[in-house]
mmCIF file of C-alpha atoms and ligand atoms in Angstrom:
data_model
loop_
_atom_site.group_PDB
_atom_site.id
_atom_site.type_symbol
_atom_site.label_atom_id
_atom_site.label_comp_id
_atom_site.label_asym_id
_atom_site.label_seq_id
_atom_site.Cartn_x
_atom_site.Cartn_y
_atom_site.Cartn_z
ATOM 1 C CA UNK A 1 -9.058 -0.116 -10.318
ATOM 2 C CA UNK A 2 -12.652 0.267 -11.844
ATOM 3 C CA UNK A 3 -16.050 -1.248 -10.655
ATOM 4 C CA UNK A 4 -15.451 -4.632 -10.326
ATOM 5 C CA UNK A 5 -18.099 -7.487 -10.323
ATOM 6 C CA UNK A 6 -16.165 -8.572 -7.002
ATOM 7 C CA UNK A 7 -16.029 -5.821 -5.202
ATOM 8 C CA UNK A 8 -17.989 -5.576 -1.737
ATOM 9 C CA UNK A 9 -22.043 -3.931 -1.824
ATOM 10 C CA UNK A 10 -21.422 -0.084 -1.497
ATOM 11 C CA UNK A 11 -17.607 -0.290 -3.148
ATOM 12 C CA UNK A 12 -16.797 0.683 -6.123
ATOM 13 C CA UNK A 13 -13.365 -0.948 -6.124
ATOM 14 C CA UNK A 14 -11.977 -4.367 -6.159
ATOM 15 C CA UNK A 15 -9.592 -4.660 -2.509
ATOM 16 C CA UNK A 16 -5.983 -5.506 -2.681
ATOM 17 C CA UNK A 17 -4.238 -6.841 0.176
ATOM 18 C CA UNK A 18 -0.810 -5.501 0.119
ATOM 19 C CA UNK A 19 2.344 -6.968 2.159
ATOM 20 C CA UNK A 20 5.499 -5.152 3.096
ATOM 21 C CA UNK A 21 8.470 -7.070 3.572
ATOM 22 C CA UNK A 22 10.855 -4.123 4.521
ATOM 23 C CA UNK A 23 14.264 -4.867 4.914
ATOM 24 C CA UNK A 24 13.539 -8.765 5.950
ATOM 25 C CA UNK A 25 13.815 -12.171 3.123
ATOM 26 C CA UNK A 26 16.125 -13.939 1.732
ATOM 27 C CA UNK A 27 16.518 -16.121 -0.970
ATOM 28 C CA UNK A 28 15.030 -18.842 1.080
ATOM 29 C CA UNK A 29 12.354 -16.777 1.885
ATOM 30 C CA UNK A 30 10.714 -17.528 -1.682
ATOM 31 C CA UNK A 31 9.188 -20.673 -0.575
ATOM 32 C CA UNK A 32 7.114 -17.867 0.770
ATOM 33 C CA UNK A 33 5.790 -16.176 -2.418
ATOM 34 C CA UNK A 34 5.522 -19.578 -3.593
ATOM 35 C CA UNK A 35 2.906 -20.810 -0.836
ATOM 36 C CA UNK A 36 1.349 -17.248 -1.125
ATOM 37 C CA UNK A 37 0.285 -18.136 -4.708
ATOM 38 C CA UNK A 38 -0.177 -21.562 -4.126
ATOM 39 C CA UNK A 39 -2.899 -20.493 -1.476
ATOM 40 C CA UNK A 40 -4.017 -16.993 -3.691
ATOM 41 C CA UNK A 41 -6.953 -19.902 -4.781
ATOM 42 C CA UNK A 42 -9.912 -19.192 -7.129
ATOM 43 C CA UNK A 43 -12.560 -18.221 -4.387
ATOM 44 C CA UNK A 44 -9.866 -15.485 -3.196
ATOM 45 C CA UNK A 45 -8.853 -14.624 -6.880
ATOM 46 C CA UNK A 46 -12.637 -13.640 -7.449
ATOM 47 C CA UNK A 47 -12.473 -11.087 -4.456
ATOM 48 C CA UNK A 48 -9.177 -9.515 -4.469
ATOM 49 C CA UNK A 49 -5.580 -8.290 -5.418
ATOM 50 C CA UNK A 50 -2.704 -10.100 -3.833
ATOM 51 C CA UNK A 51 0.285 -8.082 -3.733
ATOM 52 C CA UNK A 52 4.118 -9.216 -2.151
ATOM 53 C CA UNK A 53 6.571 -6.417 -1.698
ATOM 54 C CA UNK A 54 10.182 -7.897 -0.816
ATOM 55 C CA UNK A 55 13.308 -6.063 -0.573
ATOM 56 C CA UNK A 56 14.431 -4.657 -3.858
ATOM 57 C CA UNK A 57 17.207 -7.585 -3.622
ATOM 58 C CA UNK A 58 14.145 -10.171 -4.139
ATOM 59 C CA UNK A 59 12.199 -8.415 -6.199
ATOM 60 C CA UNK A 60 13.334 -10.438 -9.412
ATOM 61 C CA UNK A 61 12.893 -13.794 -8.482
ATOM 62 C CA UNK A 62 9.822 -12.685 -6.359
ATOM 63 C CA UNK A 63 8.252 -11.945 -9.673
ATOM 64 C CA UNK A 64 9.270 -15.146 -11.423
ATOM 65 C CA UNK A 65 8.854 -17.262 -8.886
ATOM 66 C CA UNK A 66 5.047 -15.526 -8.631
ATOM 67 C CA UNK A 67 4.658 -15.922 -12.719
ATOM 68 C CA UNK A 68 2.167 -13.244 -13.092
ATOM 69 C CA UNK A 69 -0.463 -15.486 -9.766
ATOM 70 C CA UNK A 70 -0.076 -12.408 -7.281
ATOM 71 C CA UNK A 71 1.640 -9.090 -7.988
ATOM 72 C CA UNK A 72 5.141 -8.246 -7.002
ATOM 73 C CA UNK A 73 6.341 -4.927 -6.467
ATOM 74 C CA UNK A 74 8.907 -2.630 -4.935
ATOM 75 C CA UNK A 75 9.374 -0.199 -1.718
ATOM 76 C CA UNK A 76 10.933 2.354 -2.632
ATOM 77 C CA UNK A 77 12.032 4.215 -6.282
ATOM 78 C CA UNK A 78 14.300 6.688 -7.375
ATOM 79 C CA UNK A 79 12.362 9.857 -9.196
ATOM 80 C CA UNK A 80 14.741 9.303 -12.230
ATOM 81 C CA UNK A 81 14.332 6.523 -14.436
ATOM 82 C CA UNK A 82 18.222 6.660 -14.562
ATOM 83 C CA UNK A 83 21.353 8.291 -13.722
ATOM 84 C CA UNK A 84 24.599 8.916 -11.001
ATOM 85 C CA UNK A 85 22.503 7.758 -8.089
ATOM 86 C CA UNK A 86 24.332 5.172 -6.301
ATOM 87 C CA UNK A 87 22.500 2.439 -4.365
ATOM 88 C CA UNK A 88 18.728 3.800 -6.117
ATOM 89 C CA UNK A 89 16.265 2.105 -7.926
ATOM 90 C CA UNK A 90 14.623 3.259 -10.861
ATOM 91 C CA UNK A 91 10.818 2.514 -11.208
ATOM 92 C CA UNK A 92 12.075 1.450 -14.876
ATOM 93 C CA UNK A 93 14.034 -0.938 -13.474
ATOM 94 C CA UNK A 94 11.497 -2.646 -11.266
ATOM 95 C CA UNK A 95 9.025 -2.660 -13.987
ATOM 96 C CA UNK A 96 11.796 -4.273 -16.009
ATOM 97 C CA UNK A 97 12.136 -7.187 -13.265
ATOM 98 C CA UNK A 98 8.234 -7.921 -13.579
ATOM 99 C CA UNK A 99 6.492 -6.146 -10.781
ATOM 100 C CA UNK A 100 3.071 -3.636 -11.340
ATOM 101 C CA UNK A 101 3.168 -1.620 -8.054
ATOM 102 C CA UNK A 102 5.618 0.323 -6.397
ATOM 103 C CA UNK A 103 5.310 1.502 -2.496
ATOM 104 C CA UNK A 104 6.014 5.662 -2.429
ATOM 105 C CA UNK A 105 6.336 7.724 1.076
ATOM 106 C CA UNK A 106 6.465 5.025 3.405
ATOM 107 C CA UNK A 107 6.381 6.549 7.104
ATOM 108 C CA UNK A 108 9.989 4.460 7.266
ATOM 109 C CA UNK A 109 11.290 6.104 4.785
ATOM 110 C CA UNK A 110 10.112 9.612 5.235
ATOM 111 C CA UNK A 111 11.372 9.463 8.979
ATOM 112 C CA UNK A 112 14.483 7.222 7.784
ATOM 113 C CA UNK A 113 15.715 9.521 4.367
ATOM 114 C CA UNK A 114 13.849 12.239 4.509
ATOM 115 C CA UNK A 115 11.816 12.332 2.095
ATOM 116 C CA UNK A 116 9.484 15.014 2.055
ATOM 117 C CA UNK A 117 5.475 15.363 0.594
ATOM 118 C CA UNK A 118 7.375 16.876 -2.643
ATOM 119 C CA UNK A 119 9.997 13.892 -2.887
ATOM 120 C CA UNK A 120 7.305 11.600 -2.315
ATOM 121 C CA UNK A 121 5.136 13.056 -5.500
ATOM 122 C CA UNK A 122 8.388 12.777 -7.407
ATOM 123 C CA UNK A 123 8.561 9.205 -7.095
ATOM 124 C CA UNK A 124 4.945 8.816 -7.433
ATOM 125 C CA UNK A 125 4.981 9.824 -10.623
ATOM 126 C CA UNK A 126 8.104 8.150 -11.846
ATOM 127 C CA UNK A 127 6.287 5.060 -10.704
ATOM 128 C CA UNK A 128 3.198 6.429 -13.724
ATOM 129 C CA UNK A 129 5.899 7.486 -15.903
ATOM 130 C CA UNK A 130 7.527 3.812 -15.700
ATOM 131 C CA UNK A 131 3.371 2.107 -15.872
ATOM 132 C CA UNK A 132 3.203 0.960 -12.174
ATOM 133 C CA UNK A 133 0.808 1.245 -9.649
ATOM 134 C CA UNK A 134 1.788 3.737 -6.974
ATOM 135 C CA UNK A 135 1.014 3.318 -3.539
ATOM 136 C CA UNK A 136 1.218 6.611 -0.912
ATOM 137 C CA UNK A 137 1.651 6.466 2.007
ATOM 138 C CA UNK A 138 0.171 8.737 4.486
ATOM 139 C CA UNK A 139 -0.623 9.132 8.607
ATOM 140 C CA UNK A 140 -0.129 10.622 11.212
ATOM 141 C CA UNK A 141 2.289 10.463 14.866
ATOM 142 C CA UNK A 142 1.545 9.346 17.829
ATOM 143 C CA UNK A 143 2.265 13.538 18.925
ATOM 144 C CA UNK A 144 0.220 14.968 16.089
ATOM 145 C CA UNK A 145 -2.515 12.543 16.956
ATOM 146 C CA UNK A 146 -2.925 13.317 20.159
ATOM 147 C CA UNK A 147 -2.569 16.708 19.225
ATOM 148 C CA UNK A 148 -5.631 16.694 17.365
ATOM 149 C CA UNK A 149 -4.031 17.464 14.000
ATOM 150 C CA UNK A 150 -4.765 13.573 12.195
ATOM 151 C CA UNK A 151 -7.013 14.997 9.546
ATOM 152 C CA UNK A 152 -4.933 18.283 8.874
ATOM 153 C CA UNK A 153 -1.476 15.858 8.385
ATOM 154 C CA UNK A 154 -3.120 13.041 6.579
ATOM 155 C CA UNK A 155 -5.048 16.143 4.362
ATOM 156 C CA UNK A 156 -1.314 17.684 3.560
ATOM 157 C CA UNK A 157 0.401 15.212 2.599
ATOM 158 C CA UNK A 158 -2.220 14.178 0.417
ATOM 159 C CA UNK A 159 -2.281 16.944 -1.109
ATOM 160 C CA UNK A 160 1.615 17.042 -1.726
ATOM 161 C CA UNK A 161 1.760 13.734 -2.247
ATOM 162 C CA UNK A 162 -0.452 12.762 -4.727
ATOM 163 C CA UNK A 163 0.374 13.943 -8.288
ATOM 164 C CA UNK A 164 -2.288 15.598 -10.274
ATOM 165 C CA UNK A 165 -2.520 13.445 -13.378
ATOM 166 C CA UNK A 166 -3.243 10.410 -11.186
ATOM 167 C CA UNK A 167 -6.445 8.220 -12.807
ATOM 168 C CA UNK A 168 -7.668 5.984 -10.375
ATOM 169 C CA UNK A 169 -6.133 2.763 -11.125
ATOM 170 C CA UNK A 170 -2.405 4.430 -11.192
ATOM 171 C CA UNK A 171 -2.638 4.888 -7.550
ATOM 172 C CA UNK A 172 -3.193 3.013 -4.119
ATOM 173 C CA UNK A 173 -3.168 5.358 -0.791
ATOM 174 C CA UNK A 174 -2.173 3.533 2.468
ATOM 175 C CA UNK A 175 -3.326 5.600 5.398
ATOM 176 C CA UNK A 176 -1.421 3.810 7.792
ATOM 177 C CA UNK A 177 -0.986 5.492 11.363
ATOM 178 C CA UNK A 178 2.930 6.062 12.371
ATOM 179 C CA UNK A 179 2.266 4.804 16.270
ATOM 180 C CA UNK A 180 0.061 2.006 14.519
ATOM 181 C CA UNK A 181 3.196 -0.131 12.795
ATOM 182 C CA UNK A 182 5.134 -2.463 14.442
ATOM 183 C CA UNK A 183 3.491 -1.749 17.526
ATOM 184 C CA UNK A 184 0.732 -4.299 17.254
ATOM 185 C CA UNK A 185 -1.738 -1.284 18.642
ATOM 186 C CA UNK A 186 -4.678 -0.222 15.918
ATOM 187 C CA UNK A 187 -6.685 2.925 15.171
ATOM 188 C CA UNK A 188 -10.698 1.908 16.583
ATOM 189 C CA UNK A 189 -12.558 1.205 13.529
ATOM 190 C CA UNK A 190 -14.597 4.343 14.387
ATOM 191 C CA UNK A 191 -10.521 6.297 13.774
ATOM 192 C CA UNK A 192 -10.335 4.772 11.050
ATOM 193 C CA UNK A 193 -14.044 5.238 9.621
ATOM 194 C CA UNK A 194 -13.194 9.253 10.281
ATOM 195 C CA UNK A 195 -9.567 9.457 8.417
ATOM 196 C CA UNK A 196 -10.732 6.823 5.425
ATOM 197 C CA UNK A 197 -13.880 8.877 4.626
ATOM 198 C CA UNK A 198 -11.881 11.596 4.697
ATOM 199 C CA UNK A 199 -8.936 10.361 2.217
ATOM 200 C CA UNK A 200 -12.133 9.281 -0.077
ATOM 201 C CA UNK A 201 -13.690 13.065 0.023
ATOM 202 C CA UNK A 202 -9.770 14.702 -0.720
ATOM 203 C CA UNK A 203 -9.344 12.579 -3.599
ATOM 204 C CA UNK A 204 -13.300 13.697 -4.667
ATOM 205 C CA UNK A 205 -11.577 17.379 -4.348
ATOM 206 C CA UNK A 206 -8.687 16.772 -6.234
ATOM 207 C CA UNK A 207 -9.647 13.840 -8.709
ATOM 208 C CA UNK A 208 -13.409 14.183 -9.227
ATOM 209 C CA UNK A 209 -15.280 11.051 -10.175
ATOM 210 C CA UNK A 210 -12.239 9.216 -10.566
ATOM 211 C CA UNK A 211 -11.149 9.756 -6.608
ATOM 212 C CA UNK A 212 -14.671 6.941 -5.794
ATOM 213 C CA UNK A 213 -12.321 4.496 -7.795
ATOM 214 C CA UNK A 214 -9.144 5.132 -5.891
ATOM 215 C CA UNK A 215 -8.310 1.963 -2.958
ATOM 216 C CA UNK A 216 -7.488 3.413 0.085
ATOM 217 C CA UNK A 217 -5.851 0.664 2.401
ATOM 218 C CA UNK A 218 -5.370 0.704 5.776
ATOM 219 C CA UNK A 219 -1.848 -0.481 7.486
ATOM 220 C CA UNK A 220 -0.534 -0.882 11.556
ATOM 221 C CA UNK A 221 -0.313 -4.121 13.059
ATOM 222 C CA UNK A 222 -2.930 -5.705 10.902
ATOM 223 C CA UNK A 223 -3.078 -9.574 11.487
ATOM 224 C CA UNK A 224 -5.295 -12.450 11.087
ATOM 225 C CA UNK A 225 -7.291 -12.172 14.096
ATOM 226 C CA UNK A 226 -7.629 -7.930 13.459
ATOM 227 C CA UNK A 227 -8.629 -7.944 9.836
ATOM 228 C CA UNK A 228 -12.101 -8.896 9.248
ATOM 229 C CA UNK A 229 -13.037 -5.904 11.831
ATOM 230 C CA UNK A 230 -10.756 -3.540 9.973
ATOM 231 C CA UNK A 231 -11.415 -4.397 6.130
ATOM 232 C CA UNK A 232 -15.184 -4.023 7.226
ATOM 233 C CA UNK A 233 -14.701 -0.339 7.697
ATOM 234 C CA UNK A 234 -16.132 1.612 5.111
ATOM 235 C CA UNK A 235 -14.002 3.074 2.342
ATOM 236 C CA UNK A 236 -11.213 0.926 3.796
ATOM 237 C CA UNK A 237 -10.170 -1.159 0.734
ATOM 238 C CA UNK A 238 -7.829 -3.755 1.710
ATOM 239 C CA UNK A 239 -4.369 -3.495 3.689
ATOM 240 C CA UNK A 240 -0.627 -2.700 3.402
ATOM 241 C CA UNK A 241 0.362 -4.940 5.987
ATOM 242 C CA UNK A 242 4.390 -5.433 7.495
ATOM 243 C CA UNK A 243 5.346 -8.264 10.118
ATOM 244 C CA UNK A 244 2.220 -10.433 9.242
ATOM 245 C CA UNK A 245 2.910 -10.824 5.410
ATOM 246 C CA UNK A 246 5.998 -12.508 5.963
ATOM 247 C CA UNK A 247 4.695 -15.569 5.881
ATOM 248 C CA UNK A 248 2.250 -17.551 3.829
ATOM 249 C CA UNK A 249 0.035 -18.826 6.777
ATOM 250 C CA UNK A 250 -0.860 -15.057 7.819
ATOM 251 C CA UNK A 251 -0.669 -12.990 4.863
ATOM 252 C CA UNK A 252 -3.042 -15.810 3.499
ATOM 253 C CA UNK A 253 -4.805 -15.352 7.157
ATOM 254 C CA UNK A 254 -5.353 -11.614 6.149
ATOM 255 C CA UNK A 255 -6.667 -12.539 2.955
ATOM 256 C CA UNK A 256 -9.493 -14.610 4.553
ATOM 257 C CA UNK A 257 -11.186 -12.025 5.985
ATOM 258 C CA UNK A 258 -12.567 -11.296 2.252
ATOM 259 C CA UNK A 259 -13.201 -15.523 1.989
HETATM 260 P P1 PGA B 1 3.174 -3.405 10.090
HETATM 261 O O1 PGA B 1 3.590 -2.486 9.040
HETATM 262 O O2 PGA B 1 2.203 -4.213 9.428
HETATM 263 O O3 PGA B 1 4.271 -4.275 10.909
HETATM 264 O O4 PGA B 1 2.811 -2.969 11.500
HETATM 265 C C1 PGA B 1 2.808 -2.027 8.551
HETATM 266 C C2 PGA B 1 3.678 -1.020 7.070
HETATM 267 O O5 PGA B 1 4.663 -0.524 7.921
HETATM 268 O O6 PGA B 1 3.311 -1.282 6.456
#
């Protein structure tokens, strides 16, 4: 996303507030998508992009429900465009349903499915191939933070997961400390600032001038009550929200940090 009139002072990018529903949601939950789209009013539209990533089962219906008012994305994709990969979903299939983003390398997939950064990079490349924006997730575990290895780990994941060919408007980075996901714990603003500044610097090294235009989201226990403080941190260009994205009330409450 390039410089936009709606970007905050000092920021080159238009913020993105993204919801990750994980393995939650039945067809009845589409009413929340409808309510989110209705609540994404002119004031919010002027300032931020809003995205919801429902489970694959709901992506098509959610995209139809959102009808271009808010963006819909996938939570994962296979590296290949088609083939004998039972149970997997190709980036092209997500694109075909009307999505514009896909999350890759979420820590739950790295942990539950053993996804290495090389696999995550191949998935991000698949997203680019299909014309989707890849949200590449990075973040340290509690043990890694305690051992003082946060920047090492995040730097390594970034280096090995980010496609060299990506332009600023094709990728989003989500910094999600694993120990903050679903726990109610959040890093201090100073800790978030340190990691986001580091990610910005690494992006500059990897992508040159394009690095300044990549959105860097913070994720991990973002809720309406802490969103304004977290979103005010330098180099935080939005949020990746799990639990609090399941209802329109909480999700829009987080988006309200940008009002
Ligand atoms: P959480 O999840 O907001 O429920 O902590 C964030 C995420 O995993 O993206």
